[in-house]
mmCIF file of C-alpha atoms in Angstrom:
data_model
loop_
_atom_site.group_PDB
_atom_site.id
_atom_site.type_symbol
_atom_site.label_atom_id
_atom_site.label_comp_id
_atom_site.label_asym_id
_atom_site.label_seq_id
_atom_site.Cartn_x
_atom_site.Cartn_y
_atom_site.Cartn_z
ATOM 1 C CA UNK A 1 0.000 0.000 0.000
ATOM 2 C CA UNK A 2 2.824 2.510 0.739
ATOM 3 C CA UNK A 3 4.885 1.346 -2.327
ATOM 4 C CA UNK A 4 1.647 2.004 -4.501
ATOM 5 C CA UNK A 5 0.781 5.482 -2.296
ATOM 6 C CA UNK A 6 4.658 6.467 -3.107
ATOM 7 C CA UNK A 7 4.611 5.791 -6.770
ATOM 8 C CA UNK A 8 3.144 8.578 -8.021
ATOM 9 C CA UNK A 9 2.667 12.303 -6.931
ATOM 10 C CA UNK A 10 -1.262 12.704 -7.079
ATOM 11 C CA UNK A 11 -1.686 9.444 -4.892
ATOM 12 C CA UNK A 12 0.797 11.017 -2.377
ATOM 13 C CA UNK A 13 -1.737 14.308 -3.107
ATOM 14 C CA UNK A 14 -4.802 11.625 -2.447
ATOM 15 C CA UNK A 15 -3.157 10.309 0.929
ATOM 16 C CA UNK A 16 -2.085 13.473 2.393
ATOM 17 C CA UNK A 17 -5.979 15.047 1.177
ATOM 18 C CA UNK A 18 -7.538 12.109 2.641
ATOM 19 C CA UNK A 19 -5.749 12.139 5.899
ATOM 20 C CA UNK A 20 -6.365 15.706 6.263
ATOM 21 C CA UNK A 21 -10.530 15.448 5.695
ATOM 22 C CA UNK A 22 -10.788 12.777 7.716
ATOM 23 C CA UNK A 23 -8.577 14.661 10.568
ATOM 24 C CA UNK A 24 -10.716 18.204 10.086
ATOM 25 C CA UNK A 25 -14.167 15.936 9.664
ATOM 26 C CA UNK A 26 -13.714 14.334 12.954
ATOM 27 C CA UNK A 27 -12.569 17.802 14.610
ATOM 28 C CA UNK A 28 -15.256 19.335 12.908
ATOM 29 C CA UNK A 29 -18.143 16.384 13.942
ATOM 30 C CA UNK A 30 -17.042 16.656 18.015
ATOM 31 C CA UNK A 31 -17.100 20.460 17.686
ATOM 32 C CA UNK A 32 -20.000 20.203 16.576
ATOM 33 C CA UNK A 33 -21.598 17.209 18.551
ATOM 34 C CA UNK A 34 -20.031 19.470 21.671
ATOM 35 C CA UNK A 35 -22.028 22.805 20.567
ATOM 36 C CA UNK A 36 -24.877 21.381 19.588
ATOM 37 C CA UNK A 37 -25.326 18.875 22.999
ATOM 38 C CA UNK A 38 -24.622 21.984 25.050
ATOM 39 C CA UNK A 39 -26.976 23.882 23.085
ATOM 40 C CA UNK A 40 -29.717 21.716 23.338
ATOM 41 C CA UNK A 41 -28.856 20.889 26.834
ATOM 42 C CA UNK A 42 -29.128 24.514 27.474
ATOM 43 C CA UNK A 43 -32.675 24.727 25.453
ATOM 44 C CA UNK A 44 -33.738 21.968 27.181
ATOM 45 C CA UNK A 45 -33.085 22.511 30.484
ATOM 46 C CA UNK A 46 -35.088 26.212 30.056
ATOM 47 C CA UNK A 47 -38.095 24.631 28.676
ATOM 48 C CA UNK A 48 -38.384 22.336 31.902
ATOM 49 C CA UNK A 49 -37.823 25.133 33.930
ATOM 50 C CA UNK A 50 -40.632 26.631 32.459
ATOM 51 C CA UNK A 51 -42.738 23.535 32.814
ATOM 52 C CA UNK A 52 -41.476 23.036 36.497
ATOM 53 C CA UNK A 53 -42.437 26.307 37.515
ATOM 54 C CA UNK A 54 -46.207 25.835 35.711
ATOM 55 C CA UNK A 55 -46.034 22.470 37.808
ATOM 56 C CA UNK A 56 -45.169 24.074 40.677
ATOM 57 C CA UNK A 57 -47.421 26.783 40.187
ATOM 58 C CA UNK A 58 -50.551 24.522 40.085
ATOM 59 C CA UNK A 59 -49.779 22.390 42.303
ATOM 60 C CA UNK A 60 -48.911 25.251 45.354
ATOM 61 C CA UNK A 61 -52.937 26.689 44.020
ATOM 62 C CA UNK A 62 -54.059 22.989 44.995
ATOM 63 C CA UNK A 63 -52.648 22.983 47.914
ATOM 64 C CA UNK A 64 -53.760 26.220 48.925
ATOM 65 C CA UNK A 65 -57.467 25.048 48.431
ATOM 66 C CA UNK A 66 -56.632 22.799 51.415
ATOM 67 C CA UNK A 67 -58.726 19.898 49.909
ATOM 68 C CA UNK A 68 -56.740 16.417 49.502
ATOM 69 C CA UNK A 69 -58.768 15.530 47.134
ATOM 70 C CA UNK A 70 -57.667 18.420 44.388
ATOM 71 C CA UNK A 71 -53.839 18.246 45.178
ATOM 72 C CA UNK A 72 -54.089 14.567 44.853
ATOM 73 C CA UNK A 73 -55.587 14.966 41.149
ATOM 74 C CA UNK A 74 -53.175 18.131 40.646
ATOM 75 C CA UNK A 75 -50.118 15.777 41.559
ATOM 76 C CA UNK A 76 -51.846 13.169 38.986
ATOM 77 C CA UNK A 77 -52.557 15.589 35.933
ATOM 78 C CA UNK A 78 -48.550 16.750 36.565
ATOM 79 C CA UNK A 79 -47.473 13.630 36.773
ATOM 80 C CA UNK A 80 -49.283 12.278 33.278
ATOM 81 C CA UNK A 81 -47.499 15.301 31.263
ATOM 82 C CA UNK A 82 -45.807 13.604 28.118
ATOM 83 C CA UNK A 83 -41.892 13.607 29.295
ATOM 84 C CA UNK A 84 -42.295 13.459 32.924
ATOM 85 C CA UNK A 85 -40.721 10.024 34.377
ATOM 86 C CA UNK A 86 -41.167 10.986 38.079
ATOM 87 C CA UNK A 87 -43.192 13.312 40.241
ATOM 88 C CA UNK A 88 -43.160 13.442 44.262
ATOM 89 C CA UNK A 89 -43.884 15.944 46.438
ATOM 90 C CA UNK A 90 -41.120 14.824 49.746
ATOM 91 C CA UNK A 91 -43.189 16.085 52.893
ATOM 92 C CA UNK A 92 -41.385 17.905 56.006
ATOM 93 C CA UNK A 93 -41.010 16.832 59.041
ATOM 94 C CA UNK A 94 -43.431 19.493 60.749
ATOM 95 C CA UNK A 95 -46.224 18.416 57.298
ATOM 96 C CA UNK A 96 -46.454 14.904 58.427
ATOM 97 C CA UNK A 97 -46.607 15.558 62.303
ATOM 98 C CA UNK A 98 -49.392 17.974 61.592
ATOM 99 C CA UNK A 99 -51.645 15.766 59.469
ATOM 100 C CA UNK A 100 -50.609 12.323 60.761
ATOM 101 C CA UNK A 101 -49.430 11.307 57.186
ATOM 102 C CA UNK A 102 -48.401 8.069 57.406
ATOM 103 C CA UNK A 103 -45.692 8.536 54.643
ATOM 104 C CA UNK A 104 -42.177 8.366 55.858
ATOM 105 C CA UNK A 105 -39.492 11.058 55.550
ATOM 106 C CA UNK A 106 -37.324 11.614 53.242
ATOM 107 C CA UNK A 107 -33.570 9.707 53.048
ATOM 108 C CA UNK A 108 -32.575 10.963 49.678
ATOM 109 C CA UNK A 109 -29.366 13.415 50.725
ATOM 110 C CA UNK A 110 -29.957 16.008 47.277
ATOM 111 C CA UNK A 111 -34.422 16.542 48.899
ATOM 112 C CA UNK A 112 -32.391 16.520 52.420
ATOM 113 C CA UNK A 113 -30.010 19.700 51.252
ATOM 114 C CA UNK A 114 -33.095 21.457 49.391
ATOM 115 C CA UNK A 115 -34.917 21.031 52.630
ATOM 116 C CA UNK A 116 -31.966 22.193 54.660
ATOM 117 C CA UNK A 117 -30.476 25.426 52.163
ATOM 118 C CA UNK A 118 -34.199 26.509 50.878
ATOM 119 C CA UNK A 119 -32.334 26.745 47.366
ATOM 120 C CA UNK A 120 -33.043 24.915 43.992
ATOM 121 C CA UNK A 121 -31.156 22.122 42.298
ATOM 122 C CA UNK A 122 -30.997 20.548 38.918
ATOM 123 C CA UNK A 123 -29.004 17.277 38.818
ATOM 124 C CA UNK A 124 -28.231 15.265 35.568
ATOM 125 C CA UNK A 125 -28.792 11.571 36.299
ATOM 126 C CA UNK A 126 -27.691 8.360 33.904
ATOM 127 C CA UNK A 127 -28.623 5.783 36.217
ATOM 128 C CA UNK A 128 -31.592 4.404 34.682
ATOM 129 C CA UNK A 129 -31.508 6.322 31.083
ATOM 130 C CA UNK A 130 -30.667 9.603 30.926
ATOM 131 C CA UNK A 131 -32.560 11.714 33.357
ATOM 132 C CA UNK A 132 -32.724 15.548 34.477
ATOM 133 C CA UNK A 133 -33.959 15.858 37.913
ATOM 134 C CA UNK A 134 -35.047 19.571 39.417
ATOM 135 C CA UNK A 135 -35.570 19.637 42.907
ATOM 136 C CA UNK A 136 -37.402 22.598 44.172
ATOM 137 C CA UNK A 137 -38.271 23.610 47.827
ATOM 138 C CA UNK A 138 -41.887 24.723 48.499
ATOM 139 C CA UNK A 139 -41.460 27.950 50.536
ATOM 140 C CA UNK A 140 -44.745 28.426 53.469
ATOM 141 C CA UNK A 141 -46.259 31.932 52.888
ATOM 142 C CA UNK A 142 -49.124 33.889 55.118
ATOM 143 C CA UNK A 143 -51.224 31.819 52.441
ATOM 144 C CA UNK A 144 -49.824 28.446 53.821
ATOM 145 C CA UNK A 145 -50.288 29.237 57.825
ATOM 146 C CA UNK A 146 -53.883 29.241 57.248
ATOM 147 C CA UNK A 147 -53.658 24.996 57.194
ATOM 148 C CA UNK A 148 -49.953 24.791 58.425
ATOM 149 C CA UNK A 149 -50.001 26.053 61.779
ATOM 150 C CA UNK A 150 -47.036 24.675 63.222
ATOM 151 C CA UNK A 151 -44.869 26.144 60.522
ATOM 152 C CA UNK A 152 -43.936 29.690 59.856
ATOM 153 C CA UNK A 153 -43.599 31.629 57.355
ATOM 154 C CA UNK A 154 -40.509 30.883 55.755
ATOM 155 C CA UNK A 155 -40.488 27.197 56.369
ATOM 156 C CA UNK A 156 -40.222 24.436 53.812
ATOM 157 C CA UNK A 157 -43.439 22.861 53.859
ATOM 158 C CA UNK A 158 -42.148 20.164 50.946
ATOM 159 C CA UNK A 159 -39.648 19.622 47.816
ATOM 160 C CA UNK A 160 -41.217 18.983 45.022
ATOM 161 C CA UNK A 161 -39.142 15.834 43.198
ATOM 162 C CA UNK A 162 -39.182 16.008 39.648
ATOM 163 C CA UNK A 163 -37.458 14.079 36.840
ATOM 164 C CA UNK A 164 -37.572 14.454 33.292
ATOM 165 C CA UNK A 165 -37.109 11.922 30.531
ATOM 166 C CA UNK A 166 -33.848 13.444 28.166
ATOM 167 C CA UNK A 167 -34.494 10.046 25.800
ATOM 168 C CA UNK A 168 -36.310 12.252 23.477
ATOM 169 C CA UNK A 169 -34.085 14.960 23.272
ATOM 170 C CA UNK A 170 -31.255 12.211 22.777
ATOM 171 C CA UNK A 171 -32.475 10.271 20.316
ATOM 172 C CA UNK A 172 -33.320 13.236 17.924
ATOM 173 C CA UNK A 173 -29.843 15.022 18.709
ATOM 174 C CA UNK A 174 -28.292 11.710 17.839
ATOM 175 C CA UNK A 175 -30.413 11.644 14.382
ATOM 176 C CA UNK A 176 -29.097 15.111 13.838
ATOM 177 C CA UNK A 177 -25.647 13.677 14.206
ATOM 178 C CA UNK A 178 -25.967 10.966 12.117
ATOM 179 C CA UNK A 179 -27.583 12.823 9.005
ATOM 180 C CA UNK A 180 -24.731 15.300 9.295
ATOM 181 C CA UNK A 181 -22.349 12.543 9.424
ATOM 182 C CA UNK A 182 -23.940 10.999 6.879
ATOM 183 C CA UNK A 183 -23.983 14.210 4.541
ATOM 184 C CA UNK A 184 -20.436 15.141 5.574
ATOM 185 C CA UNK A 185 -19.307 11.762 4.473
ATOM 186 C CA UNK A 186 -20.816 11.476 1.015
ATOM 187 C CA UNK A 187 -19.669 15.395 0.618
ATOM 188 C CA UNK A 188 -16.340 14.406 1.934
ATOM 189 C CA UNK A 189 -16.423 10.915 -0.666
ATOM 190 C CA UNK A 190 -17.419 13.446 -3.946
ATOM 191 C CA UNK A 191 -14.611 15.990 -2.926
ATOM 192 C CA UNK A 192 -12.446 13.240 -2.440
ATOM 193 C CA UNK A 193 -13.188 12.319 -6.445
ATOM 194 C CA UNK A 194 -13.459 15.958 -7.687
ATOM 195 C CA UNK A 195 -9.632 16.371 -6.199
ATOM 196 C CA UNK A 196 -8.746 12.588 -7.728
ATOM 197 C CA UNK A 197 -9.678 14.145 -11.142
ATOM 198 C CA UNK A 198 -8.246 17.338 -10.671
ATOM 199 C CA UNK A 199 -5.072 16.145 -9.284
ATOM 200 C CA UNK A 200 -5.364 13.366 -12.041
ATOM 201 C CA UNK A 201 -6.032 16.477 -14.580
ATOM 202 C CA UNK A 202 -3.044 17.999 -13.352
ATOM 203 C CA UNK A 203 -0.704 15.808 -13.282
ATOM 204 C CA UNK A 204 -1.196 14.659 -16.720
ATOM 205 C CA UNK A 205 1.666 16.147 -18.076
ATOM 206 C CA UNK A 206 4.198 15.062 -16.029
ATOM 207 C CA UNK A 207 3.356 11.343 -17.450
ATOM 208 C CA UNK A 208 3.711 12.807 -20.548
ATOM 209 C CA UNK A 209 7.036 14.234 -19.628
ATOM 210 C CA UNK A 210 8.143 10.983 -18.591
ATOM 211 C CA UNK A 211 6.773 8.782 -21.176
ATOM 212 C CA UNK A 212 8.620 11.818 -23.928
ATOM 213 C CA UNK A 213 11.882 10.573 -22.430
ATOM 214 C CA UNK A 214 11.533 7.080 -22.163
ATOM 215 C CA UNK A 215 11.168 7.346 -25.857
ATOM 216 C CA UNK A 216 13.450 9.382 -27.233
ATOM 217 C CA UNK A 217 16.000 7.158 -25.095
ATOM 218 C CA UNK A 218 14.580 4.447 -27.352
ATOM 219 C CA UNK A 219 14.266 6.231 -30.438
ATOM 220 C CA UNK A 220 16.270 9.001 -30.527
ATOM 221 C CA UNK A 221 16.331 11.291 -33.193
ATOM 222 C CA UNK A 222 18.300 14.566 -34.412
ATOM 223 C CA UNK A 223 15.053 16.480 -33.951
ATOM 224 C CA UNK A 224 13.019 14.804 -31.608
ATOM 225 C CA UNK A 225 11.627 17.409 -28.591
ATOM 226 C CA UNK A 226 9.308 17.229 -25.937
ATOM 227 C CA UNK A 227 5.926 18.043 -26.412
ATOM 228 C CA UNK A 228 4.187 19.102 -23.447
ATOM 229 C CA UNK A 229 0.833 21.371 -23.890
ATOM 230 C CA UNK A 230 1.138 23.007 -20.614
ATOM 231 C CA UNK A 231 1.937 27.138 -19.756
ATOM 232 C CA UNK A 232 2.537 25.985 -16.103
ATOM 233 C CA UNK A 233 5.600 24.773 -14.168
ATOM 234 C CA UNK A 234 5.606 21.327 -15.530
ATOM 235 C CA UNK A 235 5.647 23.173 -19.349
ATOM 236 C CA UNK A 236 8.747 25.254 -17.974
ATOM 237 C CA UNK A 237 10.730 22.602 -16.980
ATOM 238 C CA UNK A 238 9.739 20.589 -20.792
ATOM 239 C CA UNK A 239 10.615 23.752 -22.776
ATOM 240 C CA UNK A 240 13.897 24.160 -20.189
ATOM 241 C CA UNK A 241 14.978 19.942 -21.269
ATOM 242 C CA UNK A 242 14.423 20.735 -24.555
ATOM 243 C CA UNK A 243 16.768 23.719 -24.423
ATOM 244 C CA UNK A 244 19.359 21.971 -22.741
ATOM 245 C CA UNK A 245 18.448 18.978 -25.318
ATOM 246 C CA UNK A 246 19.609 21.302 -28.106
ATOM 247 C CA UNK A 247 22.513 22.660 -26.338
ATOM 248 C CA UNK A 248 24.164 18.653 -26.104
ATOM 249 C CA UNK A 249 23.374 17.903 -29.612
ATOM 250 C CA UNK A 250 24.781 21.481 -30.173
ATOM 251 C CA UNK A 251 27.620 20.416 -28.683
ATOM 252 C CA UNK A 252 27.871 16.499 -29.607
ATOM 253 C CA UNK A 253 28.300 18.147 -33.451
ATOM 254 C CA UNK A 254 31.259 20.626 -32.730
ATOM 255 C CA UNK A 255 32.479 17.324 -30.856
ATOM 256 C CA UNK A 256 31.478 15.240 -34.313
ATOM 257 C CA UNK A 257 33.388 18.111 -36.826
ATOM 258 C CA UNK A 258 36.733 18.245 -34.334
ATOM 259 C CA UNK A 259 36.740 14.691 -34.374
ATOM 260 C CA UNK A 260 36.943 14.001 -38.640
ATOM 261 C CA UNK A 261 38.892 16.688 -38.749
ATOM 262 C CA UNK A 262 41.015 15.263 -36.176
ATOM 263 C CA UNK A 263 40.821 11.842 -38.602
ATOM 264 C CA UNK A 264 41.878 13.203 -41.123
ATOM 265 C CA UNK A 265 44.669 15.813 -39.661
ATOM 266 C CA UNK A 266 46.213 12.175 -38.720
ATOM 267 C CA UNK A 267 46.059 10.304 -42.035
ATOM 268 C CA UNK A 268 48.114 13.583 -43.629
ATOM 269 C CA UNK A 269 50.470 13.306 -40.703
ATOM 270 C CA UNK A 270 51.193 9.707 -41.658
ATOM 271 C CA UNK A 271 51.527 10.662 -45.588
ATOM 272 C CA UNK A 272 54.298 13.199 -44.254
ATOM 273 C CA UNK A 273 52.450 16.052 -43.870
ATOM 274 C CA UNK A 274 52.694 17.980 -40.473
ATOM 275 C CA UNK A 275 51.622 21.242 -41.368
ATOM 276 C CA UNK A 276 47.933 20.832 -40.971
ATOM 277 C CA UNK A 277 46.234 21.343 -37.895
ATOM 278 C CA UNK A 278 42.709 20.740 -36.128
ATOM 279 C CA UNK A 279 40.825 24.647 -36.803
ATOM 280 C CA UNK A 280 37.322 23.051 -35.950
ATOM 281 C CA UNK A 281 36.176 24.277 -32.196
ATOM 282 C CA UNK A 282 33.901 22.966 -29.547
ATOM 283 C CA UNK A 283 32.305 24.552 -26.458
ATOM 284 C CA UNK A 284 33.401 20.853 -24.532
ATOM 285 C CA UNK A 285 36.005 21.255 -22.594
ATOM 286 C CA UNK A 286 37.258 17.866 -22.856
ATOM 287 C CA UNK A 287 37.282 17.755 -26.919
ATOM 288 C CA UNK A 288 39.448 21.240 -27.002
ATOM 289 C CA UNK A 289 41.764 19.490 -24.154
ATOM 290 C CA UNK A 290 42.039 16.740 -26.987
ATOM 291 C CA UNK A 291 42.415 18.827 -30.320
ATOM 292 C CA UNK A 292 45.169 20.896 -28.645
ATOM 293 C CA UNK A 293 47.205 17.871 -27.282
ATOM 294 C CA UNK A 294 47.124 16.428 -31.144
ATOM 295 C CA UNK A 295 48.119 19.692 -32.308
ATOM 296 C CA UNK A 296 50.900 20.007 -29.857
ATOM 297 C CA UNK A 297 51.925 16.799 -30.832
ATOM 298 C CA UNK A 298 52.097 16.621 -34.313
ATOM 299 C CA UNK A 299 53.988 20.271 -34.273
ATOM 300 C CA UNK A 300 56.407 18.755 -31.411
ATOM 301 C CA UNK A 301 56.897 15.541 -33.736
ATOM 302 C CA UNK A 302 57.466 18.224 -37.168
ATOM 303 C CA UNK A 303 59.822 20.296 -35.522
ATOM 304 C CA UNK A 304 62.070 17.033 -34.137
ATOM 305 C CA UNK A 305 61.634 15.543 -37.711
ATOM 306 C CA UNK A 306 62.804 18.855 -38.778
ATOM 307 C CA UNK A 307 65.851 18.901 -36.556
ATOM 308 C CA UNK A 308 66.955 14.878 -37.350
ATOM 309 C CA UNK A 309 66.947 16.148 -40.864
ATOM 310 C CA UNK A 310 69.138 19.397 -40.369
ATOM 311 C CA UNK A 311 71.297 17.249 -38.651
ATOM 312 C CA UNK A 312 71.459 14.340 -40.881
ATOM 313 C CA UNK A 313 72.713 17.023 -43.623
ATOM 314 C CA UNK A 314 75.302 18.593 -41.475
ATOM 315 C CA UNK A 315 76.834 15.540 -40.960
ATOM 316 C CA UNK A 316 77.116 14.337 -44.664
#
């Protein structure tokens, strides 16, 4: 899989795009899973404040009608809402000596604090499903000490217990989610093969490029070139091989015309003939290195030739 990823340039592109959506659509998903839960936490949890205040509401005018009867249905009508898992109204200490109730006091340590502080509290429970529970103390007003008269004003008379169901909420948060993951995913998949054929678009000439060389090493020719239709940096570099293409066949036929003449500067120094001399040039360093040294040589190799004669006279 690496091997194949590293073979070419647009599936290194691919990779690195790939791993990069997938990095920013995960970030992206818990950023928004975070916002949104909080959000609709937050919308939640005002709506049921709103409801347990109307609950409260009603049930505190029952109540105040001192008949049993009516708060008994008022608990009953709260407790039916759609959404509502649990409804109690906890009793004080002072309610249940007062009217003999024969319903036992509290244990639960959150009704224990309301009844203690006199101040609300809105716990998040998972226990049993996912639950928000709003514990509110019911305050004894001059309305109260009509029926309450061991209690003064002031007093909690009861804490109302109420839990809400959050399944609801959940379960269409979660299908939000999942539709935007779902969306994200096949917009993420169709960007994925928009880039593919861009990338694939793009890189087109660089194949060409390479598949240009491969066959002029094959079939090489005096005026074979590149052909690359492309004004970008791929194009540059073509038009820039070609160039230097030129140059070393340039250069390979100054090398070509040094060495014939070079040929033939050697036959006529084997007929005899030392006076000619290699005039051809060449911008290679290596070929002028070579057409001096025969020059130097055959002119070293007249002028002793020269000298065995003079002296070869002398002595007759």
């Amino acid at each position: 899989m690496i091997k194949l990823i590293t073979s070419k340039i647009r599936y290194k592109i691919m990779a690195l795009m790939i791993v990069l959506m997938t990095i920013s659509s995960i970030i992206g998903m818990l950023l928004i899973y975070n916002n949104v839960s909080h959000s609709s936490y937050e919308a939640t949890q005002k709506s049921l404040n709103m409801l347990n205040d109307a609950i409260f509401q009603s049930l505190r005018n029952a109540m105040n009608t001192g008949d049993p009867a009516v708060i008994a249905h008022a608990e009953k009508q709260a407790a039916e809402i759609k959404g509502i898992d649990r409804l109690v109204v906890e009793k004080s200490k002072k309610l249940i000596e007062l009217f003999g109730s024969k319903t036992a006091y509290t244990t639960d340590a959150e009704v224990l604090k309301a009844m203690e502080t006199k101040e609300n509290s809105t716990l998040e429970d998972n226990t049993n499903g996912h639950k928000l529970r709003m514990i509110k103390p019911m305050i004894a007003t001059d309305e109260c000490l009509v029926c309450h008269s061991n209690q003064s004003k002031g007093d909690v008379i009861g804490v109302l217990d109420l839990s809400f169901s959050m399944e609801a909420s959940d379960e269409s948060l979660n299908s939000l989610l999942l539709s935007n993951m779902l969306i994200n995913t096949l917009l993420g998949w169709i960007t994925i093969l928009v880039i593919f054929f861009l990338v694939r678009y793009i890189s087109k000439p660089i194949e060409t490029l390479q598949h240009s060389i491969h066959a002029m090493m094959k079939f090489s020719s005096a005026e074979q070139q590149i052909i690359v239709d492309s004004n970008d940096e791929i194009g540059d570099v073509a038009k820039s091989f070609n160039i230097y293409l030129n140059h070393v066949r340039e250069v390979m036929r100054q090398d070509q015309l040094v060495v014939e003449e070079a040929e033939e500067v050697i036959q006529m120094a084997k007929t005899g003939f030392f006076n000619y001399k290699i005039s051809a040039t060449s911008t290679n360093r290596i070929t002028n290195d070579l057409k001096n040294t025969i020059n130097s040589m055959i002119e070293e190799l007249n002028d002793k030739i020269f000298l065995f004669l003079v002296k070869s006279l002398i002595v007759q």
